[in-house]
Short mmCIF file of C-alpha atoms in Angstrom, two decimals:
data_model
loop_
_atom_site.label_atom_id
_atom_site.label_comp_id
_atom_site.label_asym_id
_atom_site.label_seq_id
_atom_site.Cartn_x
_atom_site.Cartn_y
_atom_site.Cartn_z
CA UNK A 75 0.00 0.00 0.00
CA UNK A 76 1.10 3.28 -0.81
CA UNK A 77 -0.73 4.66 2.58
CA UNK A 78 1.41 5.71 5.15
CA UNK A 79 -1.49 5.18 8.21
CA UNK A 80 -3.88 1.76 8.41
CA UNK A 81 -7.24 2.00 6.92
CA UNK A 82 -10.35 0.52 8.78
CA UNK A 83 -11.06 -2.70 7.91
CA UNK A 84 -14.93 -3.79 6.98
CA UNK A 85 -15.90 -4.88 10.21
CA UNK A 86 -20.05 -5.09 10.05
CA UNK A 87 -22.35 -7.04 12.54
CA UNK A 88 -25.87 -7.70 11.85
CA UNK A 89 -27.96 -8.73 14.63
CA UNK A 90 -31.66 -9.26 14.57
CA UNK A 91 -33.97 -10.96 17.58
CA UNK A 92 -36.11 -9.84 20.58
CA UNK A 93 -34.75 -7.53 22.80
CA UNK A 94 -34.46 -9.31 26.01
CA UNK A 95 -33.82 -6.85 28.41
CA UNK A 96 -31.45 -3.27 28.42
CA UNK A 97 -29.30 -1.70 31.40
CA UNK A 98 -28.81 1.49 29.48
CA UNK A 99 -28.45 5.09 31.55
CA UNK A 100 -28.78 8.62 30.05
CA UNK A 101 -25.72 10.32 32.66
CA UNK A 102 -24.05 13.95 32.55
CA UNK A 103 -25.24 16.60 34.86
CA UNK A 104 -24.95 19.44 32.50
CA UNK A 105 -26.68 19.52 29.57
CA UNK A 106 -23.23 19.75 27.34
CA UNK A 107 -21.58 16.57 29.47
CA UNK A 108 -24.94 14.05 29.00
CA UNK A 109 -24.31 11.19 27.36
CA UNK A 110 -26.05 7.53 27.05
CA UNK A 111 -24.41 4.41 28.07
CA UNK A 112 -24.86 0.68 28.35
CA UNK A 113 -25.69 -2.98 27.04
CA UNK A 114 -28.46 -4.61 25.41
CA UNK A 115 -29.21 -8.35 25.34
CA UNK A 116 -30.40 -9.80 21.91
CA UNK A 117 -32.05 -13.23 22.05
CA UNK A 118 -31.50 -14.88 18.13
CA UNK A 119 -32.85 -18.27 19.55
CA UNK A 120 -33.20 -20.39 22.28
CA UNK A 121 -30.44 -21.15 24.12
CA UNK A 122 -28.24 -18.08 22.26
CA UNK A 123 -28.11 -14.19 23.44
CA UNK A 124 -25.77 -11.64 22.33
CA UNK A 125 -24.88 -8.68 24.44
CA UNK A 126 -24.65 -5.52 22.35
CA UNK A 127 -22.69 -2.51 23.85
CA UNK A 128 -23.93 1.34 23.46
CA UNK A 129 -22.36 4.60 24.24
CA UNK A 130 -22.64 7.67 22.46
CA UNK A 131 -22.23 11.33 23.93
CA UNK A 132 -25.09 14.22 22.93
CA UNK A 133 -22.59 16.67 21.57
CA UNK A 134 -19.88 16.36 19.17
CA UNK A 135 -16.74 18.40 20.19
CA UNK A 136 -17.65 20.98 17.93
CA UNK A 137 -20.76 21.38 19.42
CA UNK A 138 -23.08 20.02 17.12
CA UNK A 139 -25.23 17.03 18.49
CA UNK A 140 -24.17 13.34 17.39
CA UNK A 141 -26.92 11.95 15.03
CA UNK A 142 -26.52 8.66 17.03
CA UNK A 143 -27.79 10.08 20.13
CA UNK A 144 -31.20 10.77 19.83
CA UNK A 145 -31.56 7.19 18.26
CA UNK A 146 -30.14 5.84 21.38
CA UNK A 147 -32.08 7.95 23.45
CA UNK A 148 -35.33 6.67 21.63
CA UNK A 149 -34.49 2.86 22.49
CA UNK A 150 -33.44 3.85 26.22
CA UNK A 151 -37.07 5.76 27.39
CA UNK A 152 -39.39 3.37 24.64
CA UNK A 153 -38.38 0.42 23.36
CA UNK A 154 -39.42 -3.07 25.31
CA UNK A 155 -38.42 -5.66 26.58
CA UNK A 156 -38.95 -9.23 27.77
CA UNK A 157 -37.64 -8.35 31.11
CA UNK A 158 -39.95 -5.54 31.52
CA UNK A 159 -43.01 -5.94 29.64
CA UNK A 160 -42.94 -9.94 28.97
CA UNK A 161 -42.60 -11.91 25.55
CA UNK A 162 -45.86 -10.49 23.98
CA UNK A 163 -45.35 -7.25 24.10
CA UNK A 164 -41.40 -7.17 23.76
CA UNK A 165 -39.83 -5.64 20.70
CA UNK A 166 -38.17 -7.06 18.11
CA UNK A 167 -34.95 -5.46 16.61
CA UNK A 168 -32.10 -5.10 14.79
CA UNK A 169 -28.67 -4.23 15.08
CA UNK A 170 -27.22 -3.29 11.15
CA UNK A 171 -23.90 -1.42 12.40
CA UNK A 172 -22.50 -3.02 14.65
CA UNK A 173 -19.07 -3.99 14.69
CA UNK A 174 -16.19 -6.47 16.25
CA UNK A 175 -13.85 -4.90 19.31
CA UNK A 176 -12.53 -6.16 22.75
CA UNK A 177 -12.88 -5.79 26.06
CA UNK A 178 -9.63 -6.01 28.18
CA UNK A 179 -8.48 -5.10 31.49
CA UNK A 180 -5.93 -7.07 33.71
CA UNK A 181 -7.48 -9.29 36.65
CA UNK A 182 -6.14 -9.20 40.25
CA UNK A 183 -3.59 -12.09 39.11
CA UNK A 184 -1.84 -9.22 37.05
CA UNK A 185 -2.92 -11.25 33.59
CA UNK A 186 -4.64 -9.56 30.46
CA UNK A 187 -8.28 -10.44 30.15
CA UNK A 188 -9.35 -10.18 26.34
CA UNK A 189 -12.87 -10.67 25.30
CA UNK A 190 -14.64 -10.34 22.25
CA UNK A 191 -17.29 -7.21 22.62
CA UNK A 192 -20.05 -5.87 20.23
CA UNK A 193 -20.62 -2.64 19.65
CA UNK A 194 -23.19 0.05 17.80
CA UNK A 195 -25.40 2.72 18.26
CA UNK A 196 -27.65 1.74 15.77
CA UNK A 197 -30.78 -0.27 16.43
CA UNK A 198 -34.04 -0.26 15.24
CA UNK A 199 -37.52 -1.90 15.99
CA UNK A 200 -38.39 -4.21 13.16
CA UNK A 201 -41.94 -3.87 11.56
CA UNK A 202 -41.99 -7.84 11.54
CA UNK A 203 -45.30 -6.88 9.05
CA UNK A 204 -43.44 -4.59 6.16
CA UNK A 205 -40.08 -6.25 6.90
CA UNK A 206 -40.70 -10.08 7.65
CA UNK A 207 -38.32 -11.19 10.92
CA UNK A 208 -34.91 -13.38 10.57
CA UNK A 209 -33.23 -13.61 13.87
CA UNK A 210 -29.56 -13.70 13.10
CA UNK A 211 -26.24 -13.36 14.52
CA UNK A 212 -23.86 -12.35 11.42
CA UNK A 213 -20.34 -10.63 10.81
CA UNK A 214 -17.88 -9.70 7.68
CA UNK A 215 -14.94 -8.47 8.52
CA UNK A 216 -11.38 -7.93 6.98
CA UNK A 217 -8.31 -9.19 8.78
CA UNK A 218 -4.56 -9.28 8.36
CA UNK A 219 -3.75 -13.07 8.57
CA UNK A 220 -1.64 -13.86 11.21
CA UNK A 221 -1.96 -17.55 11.34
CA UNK A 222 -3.99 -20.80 9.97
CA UNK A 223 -3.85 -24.00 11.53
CA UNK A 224 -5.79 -27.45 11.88
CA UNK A 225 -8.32 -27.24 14.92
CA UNK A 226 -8.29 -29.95 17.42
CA UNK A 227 -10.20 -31.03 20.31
CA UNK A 228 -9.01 -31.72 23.72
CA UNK A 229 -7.26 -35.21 23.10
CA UNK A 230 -5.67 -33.62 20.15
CA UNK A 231 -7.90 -34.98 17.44
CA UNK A 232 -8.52 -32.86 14.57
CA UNK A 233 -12.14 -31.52 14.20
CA UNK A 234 -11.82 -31.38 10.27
CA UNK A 235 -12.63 -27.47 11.19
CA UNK A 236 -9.59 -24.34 10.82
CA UNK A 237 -8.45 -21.81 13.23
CA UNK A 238 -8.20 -18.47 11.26
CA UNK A 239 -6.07 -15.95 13.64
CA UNK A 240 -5.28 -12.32 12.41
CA UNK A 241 -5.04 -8.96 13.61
CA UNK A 242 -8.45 -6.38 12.80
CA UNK A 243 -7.48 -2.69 12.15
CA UNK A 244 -9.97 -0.20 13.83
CA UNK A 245 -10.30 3.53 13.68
CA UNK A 246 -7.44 5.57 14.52
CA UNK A 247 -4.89 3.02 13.39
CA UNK A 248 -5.62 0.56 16.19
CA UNK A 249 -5.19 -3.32 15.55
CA UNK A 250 -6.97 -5.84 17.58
CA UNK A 251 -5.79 -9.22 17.07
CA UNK A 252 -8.97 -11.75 16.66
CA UNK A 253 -9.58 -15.57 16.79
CA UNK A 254 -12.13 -16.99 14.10
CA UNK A 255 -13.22 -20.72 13.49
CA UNK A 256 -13.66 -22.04 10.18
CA UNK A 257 -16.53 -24.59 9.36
CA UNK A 258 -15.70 -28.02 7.77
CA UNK A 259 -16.68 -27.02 4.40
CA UNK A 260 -13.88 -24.33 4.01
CA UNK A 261 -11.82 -25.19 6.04
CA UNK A 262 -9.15 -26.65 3.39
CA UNK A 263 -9.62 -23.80 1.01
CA UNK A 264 -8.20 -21.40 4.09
CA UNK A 265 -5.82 -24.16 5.34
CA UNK A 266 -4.38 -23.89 1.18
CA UNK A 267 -4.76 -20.78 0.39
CA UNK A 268 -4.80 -18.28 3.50
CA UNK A 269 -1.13 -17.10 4.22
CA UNK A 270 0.25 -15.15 6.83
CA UNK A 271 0.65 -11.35 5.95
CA UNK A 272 -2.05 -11.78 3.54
CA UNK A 273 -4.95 -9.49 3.38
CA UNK A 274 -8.77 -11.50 3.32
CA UNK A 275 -12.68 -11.05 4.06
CA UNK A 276 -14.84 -13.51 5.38
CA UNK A 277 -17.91 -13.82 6.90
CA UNK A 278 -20.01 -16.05 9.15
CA UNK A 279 -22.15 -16.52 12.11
CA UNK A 280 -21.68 -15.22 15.76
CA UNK A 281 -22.05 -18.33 18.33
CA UNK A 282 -23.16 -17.25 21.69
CA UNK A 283 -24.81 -20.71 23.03
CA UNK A 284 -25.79 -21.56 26.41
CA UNK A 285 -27.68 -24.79 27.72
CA UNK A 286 -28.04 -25.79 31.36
CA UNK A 287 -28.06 -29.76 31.28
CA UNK A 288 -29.66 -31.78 34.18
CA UNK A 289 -29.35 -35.15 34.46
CA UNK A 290 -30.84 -37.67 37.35
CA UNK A 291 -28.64 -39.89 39.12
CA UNK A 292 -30.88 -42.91 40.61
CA UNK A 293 -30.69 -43.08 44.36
CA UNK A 294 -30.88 -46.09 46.62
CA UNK A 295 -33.36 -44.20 48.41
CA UNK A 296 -35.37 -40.86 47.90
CA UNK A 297 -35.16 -38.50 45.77
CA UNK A 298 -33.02 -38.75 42.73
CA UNK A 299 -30.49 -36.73 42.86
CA UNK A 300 -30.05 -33.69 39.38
CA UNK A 301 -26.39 -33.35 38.41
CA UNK A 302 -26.43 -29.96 36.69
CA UNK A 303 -23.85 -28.86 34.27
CA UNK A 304 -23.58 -25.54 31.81
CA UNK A 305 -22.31 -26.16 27.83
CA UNK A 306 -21.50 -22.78 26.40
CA UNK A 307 -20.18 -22.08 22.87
CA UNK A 308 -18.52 -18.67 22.09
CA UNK A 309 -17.13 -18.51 18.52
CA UNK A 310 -16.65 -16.64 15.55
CA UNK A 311 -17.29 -19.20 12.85
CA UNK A 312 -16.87 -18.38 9.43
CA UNK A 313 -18.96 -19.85 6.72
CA UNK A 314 -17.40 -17.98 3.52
CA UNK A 315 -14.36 -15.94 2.65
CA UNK A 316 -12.76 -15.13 -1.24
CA UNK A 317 -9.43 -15.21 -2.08
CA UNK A 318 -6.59 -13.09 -0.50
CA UNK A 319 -5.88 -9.65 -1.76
CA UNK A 320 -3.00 -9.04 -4.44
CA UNK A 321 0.12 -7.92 -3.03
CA UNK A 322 -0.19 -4.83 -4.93
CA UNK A 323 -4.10 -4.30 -4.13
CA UNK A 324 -4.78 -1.45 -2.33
CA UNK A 325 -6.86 -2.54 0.25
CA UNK A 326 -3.86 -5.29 0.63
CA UNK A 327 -2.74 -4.20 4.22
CA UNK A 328 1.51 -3.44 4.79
CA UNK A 329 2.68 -5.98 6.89
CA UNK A 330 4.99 -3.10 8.16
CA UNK A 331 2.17 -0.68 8.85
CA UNK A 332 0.49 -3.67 10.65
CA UNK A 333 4.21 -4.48 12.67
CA UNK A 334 3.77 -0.44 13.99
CA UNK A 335 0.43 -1.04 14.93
CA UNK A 336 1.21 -3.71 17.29
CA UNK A 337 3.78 -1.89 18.86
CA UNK A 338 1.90 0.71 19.65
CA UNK A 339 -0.96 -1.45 20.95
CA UNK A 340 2.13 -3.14 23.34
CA UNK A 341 2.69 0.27 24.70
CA UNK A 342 -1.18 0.71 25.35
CA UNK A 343 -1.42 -2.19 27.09
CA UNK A 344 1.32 -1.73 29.55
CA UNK A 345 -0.32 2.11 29.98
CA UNK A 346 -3.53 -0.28 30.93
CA UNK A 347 -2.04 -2.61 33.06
CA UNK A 348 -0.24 0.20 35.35
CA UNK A 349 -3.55 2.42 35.25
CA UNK A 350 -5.67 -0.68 36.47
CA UNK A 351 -2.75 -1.80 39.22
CA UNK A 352 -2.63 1.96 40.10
CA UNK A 353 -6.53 1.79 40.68
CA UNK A 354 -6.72 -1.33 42.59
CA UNK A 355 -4.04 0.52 44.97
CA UNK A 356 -6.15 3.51 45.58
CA UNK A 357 -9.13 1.24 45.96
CA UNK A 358 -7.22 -0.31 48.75
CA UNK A 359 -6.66 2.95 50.69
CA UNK A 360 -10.21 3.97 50.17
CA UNK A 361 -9.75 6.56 47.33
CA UNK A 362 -10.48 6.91 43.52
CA UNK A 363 -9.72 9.09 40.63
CA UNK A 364 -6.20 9.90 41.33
CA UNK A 365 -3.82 9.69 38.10
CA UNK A 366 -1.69 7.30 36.74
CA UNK A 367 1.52 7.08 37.12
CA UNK A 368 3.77 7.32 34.11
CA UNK A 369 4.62 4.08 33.07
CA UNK A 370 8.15 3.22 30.43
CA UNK A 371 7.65 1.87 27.16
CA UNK A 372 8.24 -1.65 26.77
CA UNK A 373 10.90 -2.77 24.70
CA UNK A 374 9.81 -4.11 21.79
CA UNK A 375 11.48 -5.67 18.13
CA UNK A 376 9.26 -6.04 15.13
CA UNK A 377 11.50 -8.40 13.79
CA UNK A 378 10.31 -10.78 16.77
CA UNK A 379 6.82 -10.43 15.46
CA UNK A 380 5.29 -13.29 13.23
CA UNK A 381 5.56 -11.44 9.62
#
């Protein structure tokens, strides 16, 4: 690329279901500082909810009001949910801009804690009449290939599916990196063809399942007793992709651009893990808000780096 910054990939979520309950809060004292905040949950099917997050502030720094917020405000004071008003009357809804980031902090143990968050401001009610209702979980997103490999279970016996991990540039030059699964069906075209430092775009489905299983032992005598267990599937599985970019596309992402990226987001992450250990000290005495202290730079070489 003959770019000198990162562009942002395509990174798109669609989500469509009924809106199973919202913890959102309109905060700001002043009219110029209000802004809303918060998390939806989305219920595709049964057995499978996806948590949505939402923030947007009511003026821009120029002054001007975000076009987001009064959207956001709309869902916050009218739209319904199971949890409030019961299946019948909750809404159904969409999410059309959403898009793939993470949620990380460092634990009390001093280790990074990455998670895989959604976020838009940009839902609507769906008019199941004029637009017909398909509850869906779907994402497309570009990534910088970091890695392919064979999937395997927990005896080490392959699954027949692929492990697509790569690195997804926000706005602002950021890089996340990201963990995908690829189905049976194509997983051998990305296990032959996907490189790293290569450039692609897939797509797929968003797997959020949950099922609480109960099974009965038998007893020698009164009640028999429920064994209760949890299975939960989180994934990113990818049902279709096309071929990598050409080297000299321009959408191709510079594995050097990409090498910068990461270690700058090095550098934030040592910024994080000092602010969060400097918080958990003032906690400890009993006092909050205090700044940071200035943390140095970790050393880092791109040429350790996997491209």
């Amino acid at each position: 690329m003959a770019e000198n910054t990162l562009r942002q990939a395509l990174n798109n979520v669609v989500i469509e279901g009924v809106l199973l309950e919202k913890r959102m809060e309109l905060k700001g004292d002043k009219e110029e500082d209000k802004y809303i905040t918060g998390e939806l949950d989305i219920r595709v099917k049964e057995n499978e909810v996806h948590t949505v997050r939402v923030f947007s502030k009511k003026y821009k720094s120029d002054g001007s009001e975000n076009k987001s917020f009064p959207g956001l405000l709309t869902v916050l004071e009218e739209y319904k949910s199971v949890a409030e008003f019961g299946e019948e009357e909750a809404d159904k809804v969409r999410v059309s801009r959403g898009n793939i980031q993470l949620n990380e902090y460092y634990g009390q143990d001093g280790q990074l804690r990455s998670y895989p968050s959604i976020r838009t401001n940009f839902i609507n009610r769906v008019d199941v009449a004029k637009e017909g209702f398909e509850p869906r979980a779907e994402f497309e997103v570009e990534l910088f290939v970091k890695s392919v490999r064979e999937e395997t279970d927990k005896e080490g016996n392959e699954t027949g599916r692929a492990v697509l991990d790569g690195y997804i540039p926000l706005f602002g030059g950021i890089v996340i990196p990201f963990t995908f699964k690829v189905n049976q069906e194509g997983a051998e075209y990305v296990l032959d063809n996907y490189e790293t430092g290569q450039t692609v775009s897939i797509y797929g489905d968003i797997i959020n399942h949950h099922e609480k299983i109960v099974k009965k032992k038998e007893s020698a005598f009164g009640k028999d007793k429920e064994i209760i267990s949890n299975n939960t599937i989180r994934e990113y599985l990818v049902t279709g992709g096309f071929e990598p970019y050409d080297e000299d596309d321009e959408k191709a992402y510079d594995p050097e651009l990409i090498k910068k990226a990461l270690v700058e987001r090095e550098t934030y992450l040592e910024e994080l893990k000092n602010r969060d250990k400097d918080a958990k000290k003032e906690t400890k005495k009993g006092g909050f808000g205090s700044k940071s202290k200035s943390s140095k730079k970790p050393e880092i070489n791109p040429d350790d780096l996997p491209f």
